Coordinates of N, CA and C in Angstrom, one line a residue:
X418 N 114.0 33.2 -88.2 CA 112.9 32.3 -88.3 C 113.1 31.1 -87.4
X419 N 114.1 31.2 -87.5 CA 114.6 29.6 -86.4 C 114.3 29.8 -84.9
X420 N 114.5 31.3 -84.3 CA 114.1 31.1 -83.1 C 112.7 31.4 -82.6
X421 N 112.0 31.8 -83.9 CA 110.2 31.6 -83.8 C 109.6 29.9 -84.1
X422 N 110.7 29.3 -84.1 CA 110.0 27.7 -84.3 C 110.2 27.2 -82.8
X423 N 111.0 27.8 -81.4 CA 111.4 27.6 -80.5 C 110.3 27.9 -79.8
X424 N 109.7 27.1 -78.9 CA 108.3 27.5 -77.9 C 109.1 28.8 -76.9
X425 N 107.8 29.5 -76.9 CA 107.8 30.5 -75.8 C 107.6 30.2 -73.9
X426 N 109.4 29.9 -73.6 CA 108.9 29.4 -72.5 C 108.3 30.7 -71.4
X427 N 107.8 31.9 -71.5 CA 107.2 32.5 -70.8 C 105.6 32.1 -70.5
X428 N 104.9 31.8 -71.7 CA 103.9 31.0 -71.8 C 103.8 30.4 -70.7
X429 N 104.4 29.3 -70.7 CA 104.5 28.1 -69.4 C 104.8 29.1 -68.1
X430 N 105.9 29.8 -68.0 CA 106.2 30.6 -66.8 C 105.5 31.6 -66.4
X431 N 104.0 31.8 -66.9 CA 103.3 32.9 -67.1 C 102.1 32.9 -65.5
X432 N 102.0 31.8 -65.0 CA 101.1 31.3 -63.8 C 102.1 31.3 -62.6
X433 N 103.6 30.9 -63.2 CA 104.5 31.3 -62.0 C 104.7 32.1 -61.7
X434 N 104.9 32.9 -62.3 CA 105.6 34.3 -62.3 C 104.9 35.8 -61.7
X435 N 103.2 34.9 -62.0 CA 102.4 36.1 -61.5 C 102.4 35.3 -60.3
X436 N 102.0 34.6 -59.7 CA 102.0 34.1 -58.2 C 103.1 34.5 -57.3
X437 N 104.6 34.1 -58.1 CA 105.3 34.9 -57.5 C 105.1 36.4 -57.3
X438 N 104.8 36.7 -58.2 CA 104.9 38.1 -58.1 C 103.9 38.8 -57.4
X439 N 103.0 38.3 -57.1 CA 101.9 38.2 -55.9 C 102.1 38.2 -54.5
X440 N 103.1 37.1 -54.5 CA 103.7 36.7 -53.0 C 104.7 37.2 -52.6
X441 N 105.0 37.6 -53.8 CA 106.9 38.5 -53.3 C 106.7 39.6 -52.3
X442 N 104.8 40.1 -52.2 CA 105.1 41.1 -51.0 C 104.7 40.4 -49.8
X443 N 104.9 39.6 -49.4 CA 104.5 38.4 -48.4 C 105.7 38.2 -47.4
X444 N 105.6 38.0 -46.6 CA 107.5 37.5 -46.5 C 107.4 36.4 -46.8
X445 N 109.2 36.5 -46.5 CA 109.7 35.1 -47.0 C 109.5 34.1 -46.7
X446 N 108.8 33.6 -45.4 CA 108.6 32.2 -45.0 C 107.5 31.7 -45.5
X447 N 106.6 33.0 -45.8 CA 105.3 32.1 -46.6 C 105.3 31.9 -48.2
X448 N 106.4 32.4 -48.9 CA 106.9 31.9 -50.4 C 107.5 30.8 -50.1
X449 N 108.2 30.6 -49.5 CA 108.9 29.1 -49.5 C 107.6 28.1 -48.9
X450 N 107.0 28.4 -48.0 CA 105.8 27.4 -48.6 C 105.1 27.6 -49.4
X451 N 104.9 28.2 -50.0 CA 104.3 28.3 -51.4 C 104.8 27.7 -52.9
X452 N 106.2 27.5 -52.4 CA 107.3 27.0 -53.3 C 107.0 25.5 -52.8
X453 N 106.9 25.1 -51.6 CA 106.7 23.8 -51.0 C 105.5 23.1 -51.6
X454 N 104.2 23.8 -51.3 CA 103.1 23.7 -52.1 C 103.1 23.5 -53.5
X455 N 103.5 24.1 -54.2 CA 103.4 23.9 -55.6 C 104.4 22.6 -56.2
X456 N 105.4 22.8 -55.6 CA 106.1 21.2 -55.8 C 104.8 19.8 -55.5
X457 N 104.7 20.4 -54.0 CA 104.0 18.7 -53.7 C 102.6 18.8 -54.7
X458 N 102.4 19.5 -55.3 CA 100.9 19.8 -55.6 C 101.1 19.2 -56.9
X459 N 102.3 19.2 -57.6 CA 102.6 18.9 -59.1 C 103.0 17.6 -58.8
X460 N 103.7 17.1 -57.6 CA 104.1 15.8 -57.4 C 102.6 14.8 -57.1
X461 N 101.8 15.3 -56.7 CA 100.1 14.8 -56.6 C 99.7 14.4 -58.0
X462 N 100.0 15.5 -58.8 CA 99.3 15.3 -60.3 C 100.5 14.6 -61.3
X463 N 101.6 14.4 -61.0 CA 102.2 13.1 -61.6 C 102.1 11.9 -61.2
X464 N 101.8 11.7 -59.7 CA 101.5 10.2 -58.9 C 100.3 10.3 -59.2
X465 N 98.9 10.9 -60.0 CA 98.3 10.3 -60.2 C 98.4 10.1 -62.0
X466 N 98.9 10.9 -62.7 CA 99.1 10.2 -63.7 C 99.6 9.3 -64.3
X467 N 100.6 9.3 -63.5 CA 101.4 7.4 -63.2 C 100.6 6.4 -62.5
X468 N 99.6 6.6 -62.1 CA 98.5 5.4 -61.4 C 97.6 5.1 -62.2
X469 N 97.5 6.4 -62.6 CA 95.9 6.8 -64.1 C 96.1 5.1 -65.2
X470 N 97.7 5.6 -65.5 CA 98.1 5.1 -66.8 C 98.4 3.9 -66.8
X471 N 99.1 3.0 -66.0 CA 99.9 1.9 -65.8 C 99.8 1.6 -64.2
X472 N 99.2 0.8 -63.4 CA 99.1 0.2 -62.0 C 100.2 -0.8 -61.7
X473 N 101.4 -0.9 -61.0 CA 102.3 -1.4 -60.8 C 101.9 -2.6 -59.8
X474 N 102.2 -3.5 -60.4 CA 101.6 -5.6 -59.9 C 103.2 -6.0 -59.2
X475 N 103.0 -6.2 -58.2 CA 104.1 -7.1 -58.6 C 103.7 -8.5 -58.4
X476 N 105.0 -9.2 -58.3 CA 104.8 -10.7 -58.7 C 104.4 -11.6 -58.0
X477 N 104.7 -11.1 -56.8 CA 103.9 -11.8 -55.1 C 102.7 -11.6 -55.2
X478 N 102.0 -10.6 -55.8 CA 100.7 -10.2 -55.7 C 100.1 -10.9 -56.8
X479 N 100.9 -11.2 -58.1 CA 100.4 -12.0 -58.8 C 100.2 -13.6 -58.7
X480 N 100.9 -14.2 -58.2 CA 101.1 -15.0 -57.2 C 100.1 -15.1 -55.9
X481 N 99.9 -14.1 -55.2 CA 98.7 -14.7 -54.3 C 97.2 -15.0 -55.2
X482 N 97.1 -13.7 -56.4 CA 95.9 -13.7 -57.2 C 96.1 -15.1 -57.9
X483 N 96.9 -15.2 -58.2 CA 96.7 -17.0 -59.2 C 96.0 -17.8 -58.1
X484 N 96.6 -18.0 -56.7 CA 96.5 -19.0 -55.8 C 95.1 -18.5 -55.1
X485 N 94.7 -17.3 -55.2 CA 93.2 -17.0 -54.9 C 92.4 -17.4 -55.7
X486 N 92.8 -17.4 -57.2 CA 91.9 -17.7 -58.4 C 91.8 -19.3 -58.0
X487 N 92.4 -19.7 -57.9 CA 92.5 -21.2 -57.7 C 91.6 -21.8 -56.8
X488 N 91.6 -21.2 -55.3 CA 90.8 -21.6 -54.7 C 89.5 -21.1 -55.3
X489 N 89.0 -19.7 -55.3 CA 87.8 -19.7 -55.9 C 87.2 -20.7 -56.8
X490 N 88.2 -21.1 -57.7 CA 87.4 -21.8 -58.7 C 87.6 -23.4 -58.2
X491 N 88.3 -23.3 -57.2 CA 87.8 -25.0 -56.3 C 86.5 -24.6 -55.4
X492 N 86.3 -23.8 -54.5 CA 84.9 -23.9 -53.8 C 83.9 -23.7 -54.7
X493 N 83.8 -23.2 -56.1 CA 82.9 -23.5 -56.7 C 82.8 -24.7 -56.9
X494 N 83.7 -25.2 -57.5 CA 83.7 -26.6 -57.7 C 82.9 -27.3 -56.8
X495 N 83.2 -27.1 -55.5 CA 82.8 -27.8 -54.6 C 81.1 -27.2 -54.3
X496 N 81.0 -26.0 -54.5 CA 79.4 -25.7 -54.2 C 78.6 -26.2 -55.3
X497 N 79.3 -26.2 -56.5 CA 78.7 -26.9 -57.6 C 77.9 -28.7 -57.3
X498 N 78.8 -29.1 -56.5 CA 79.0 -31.0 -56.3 C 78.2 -31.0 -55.1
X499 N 78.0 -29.9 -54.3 CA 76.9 -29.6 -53.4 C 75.5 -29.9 -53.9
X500 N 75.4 -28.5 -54.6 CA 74.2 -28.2 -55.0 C 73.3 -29.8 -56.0
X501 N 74.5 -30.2 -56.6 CA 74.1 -31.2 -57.2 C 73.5 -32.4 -56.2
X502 N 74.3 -32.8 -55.3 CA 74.1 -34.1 -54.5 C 72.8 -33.5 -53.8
X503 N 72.7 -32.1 -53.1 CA 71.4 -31.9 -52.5 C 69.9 -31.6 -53.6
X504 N 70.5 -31.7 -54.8 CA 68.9 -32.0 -55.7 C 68.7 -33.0 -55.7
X505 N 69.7 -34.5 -55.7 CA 69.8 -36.0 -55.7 C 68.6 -36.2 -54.8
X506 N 69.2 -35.1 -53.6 CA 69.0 -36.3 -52.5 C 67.3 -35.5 -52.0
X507 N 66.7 -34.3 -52.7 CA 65.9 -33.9 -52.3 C 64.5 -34.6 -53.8
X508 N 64.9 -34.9 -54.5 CA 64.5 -36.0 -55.4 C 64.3 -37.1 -54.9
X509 N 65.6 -37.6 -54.1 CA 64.8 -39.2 -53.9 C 63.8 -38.9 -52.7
X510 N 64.0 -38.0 -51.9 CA 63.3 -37.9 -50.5 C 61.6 -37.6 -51.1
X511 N 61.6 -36.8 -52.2 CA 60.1 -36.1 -52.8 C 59.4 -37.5 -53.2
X512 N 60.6 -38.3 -53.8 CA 59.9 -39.6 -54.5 C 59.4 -40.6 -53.6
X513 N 59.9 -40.8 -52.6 CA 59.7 -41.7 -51.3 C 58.5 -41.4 -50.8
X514 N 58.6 -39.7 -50.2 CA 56.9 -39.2 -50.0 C 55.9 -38.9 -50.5
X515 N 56.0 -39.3 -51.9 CA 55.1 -39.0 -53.0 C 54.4 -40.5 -52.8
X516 N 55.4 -41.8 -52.5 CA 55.3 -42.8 -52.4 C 54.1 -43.5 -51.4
X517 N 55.0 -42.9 -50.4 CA 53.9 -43.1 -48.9 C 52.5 -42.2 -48.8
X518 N 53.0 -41.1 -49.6 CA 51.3 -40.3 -49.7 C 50.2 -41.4 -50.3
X519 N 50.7 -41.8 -51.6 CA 49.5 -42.4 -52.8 C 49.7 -43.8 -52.2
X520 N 50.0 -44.2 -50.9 CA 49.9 -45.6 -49.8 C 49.2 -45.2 -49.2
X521 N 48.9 -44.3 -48.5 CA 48.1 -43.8 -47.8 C 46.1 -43.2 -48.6
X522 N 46.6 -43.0 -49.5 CA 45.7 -42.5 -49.6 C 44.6 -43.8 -50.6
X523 N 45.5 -44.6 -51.0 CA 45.1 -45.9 -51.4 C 44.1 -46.4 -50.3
X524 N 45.1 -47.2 -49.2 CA 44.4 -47.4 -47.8 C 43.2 -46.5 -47.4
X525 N 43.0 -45.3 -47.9 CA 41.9 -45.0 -47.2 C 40.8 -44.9 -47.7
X526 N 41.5 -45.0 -49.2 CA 40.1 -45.5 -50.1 C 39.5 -46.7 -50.1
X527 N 40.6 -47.7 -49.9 CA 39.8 -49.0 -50.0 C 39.1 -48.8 -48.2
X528 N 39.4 -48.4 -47.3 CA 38.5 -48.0 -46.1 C 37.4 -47.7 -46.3
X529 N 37.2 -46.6 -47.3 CA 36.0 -45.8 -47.0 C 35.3 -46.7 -48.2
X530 N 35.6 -47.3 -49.2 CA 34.8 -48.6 -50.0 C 34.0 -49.7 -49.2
X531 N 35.3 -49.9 -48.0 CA 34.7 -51.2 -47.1 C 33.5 -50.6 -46.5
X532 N 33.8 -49.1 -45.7 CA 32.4 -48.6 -44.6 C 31.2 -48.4 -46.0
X533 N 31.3 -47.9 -46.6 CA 30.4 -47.7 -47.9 C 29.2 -48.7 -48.0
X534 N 30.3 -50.1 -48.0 CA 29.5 -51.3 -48.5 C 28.8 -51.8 -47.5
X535 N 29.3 -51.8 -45.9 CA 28.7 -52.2 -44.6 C 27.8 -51.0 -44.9
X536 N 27.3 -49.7 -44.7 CA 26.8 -49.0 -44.8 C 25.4 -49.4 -45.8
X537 N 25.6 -50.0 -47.0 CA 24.7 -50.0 -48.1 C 24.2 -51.2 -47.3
X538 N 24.8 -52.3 -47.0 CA 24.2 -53.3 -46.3 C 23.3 -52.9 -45.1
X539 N 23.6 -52.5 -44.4 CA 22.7 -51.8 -43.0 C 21.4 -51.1 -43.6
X540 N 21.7 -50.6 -44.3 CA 20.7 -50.0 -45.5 C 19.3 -50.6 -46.1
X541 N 20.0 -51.4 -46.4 CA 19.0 -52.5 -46.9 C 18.6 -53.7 -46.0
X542 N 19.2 -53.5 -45.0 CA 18.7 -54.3 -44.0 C 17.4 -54.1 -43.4
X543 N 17.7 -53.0 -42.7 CA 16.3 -52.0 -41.9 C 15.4 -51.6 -43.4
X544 N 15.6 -51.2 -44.0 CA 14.8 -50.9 -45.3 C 14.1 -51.8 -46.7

């Protein structure tokens, strides 16, 4: 009973064994690449499950990332104190010409009051 609690390593050896046994009428130089193959092919699928699982930082890289985070969050800073001073300054400019509009447009009323009145006068002159 003890050695039925022991996994069947034929199971596992069951996809090698037929491949080999496949290739064994092959010559020899193309099993040993096939032996070649199958290593790097299993060494693929560990280097990616060691990448999958855990991404290896190091501390220089954490280090440039702090001092990158850094600056990003100063040119915001700085696009922020931008954006701000160019609403300031596009405010006072709107206010100024809102200014000079309703001067202008004052002046032209009291103009067209003055011709109005010479007008009503001429008016009643000849008439």
């Amino acid at each position: 009973s003890d050695i039925a609690d022991v996994p069947n390593d034929s199971s596992k050896n069951d996809k090698k064994g037929k491949v080999n046994q496949v290739k064994a009428s092959v010559t020899p130089q193309s099993s040993s690449e096939l032996r070649q193959n199958s290593t790097s092919g299993q060494a693929n699928v560990n280097e990616a499950k060691k990448a999958a699982i855990v991404p290896q930082v190091n501390i220089d890289d954490l280090k440039q990332m702090k001092t990158y985070l850094k600056l990003i969050k100063k040119q915001q800073k700085e696009l922020n104190a931008l954006k701000k001073k160019h609403a300031k300054d596009h405010s006072a400019m709107q206010k100024s010409h809102c200014t000079q509009v309703d001067k202008i447009v004052a002046q032209h009323d009291k103009e067209k009051l003055t011709h109005e009145k010479h007008l009503d006068k001429a008016i009643k002159k000849k008439g």
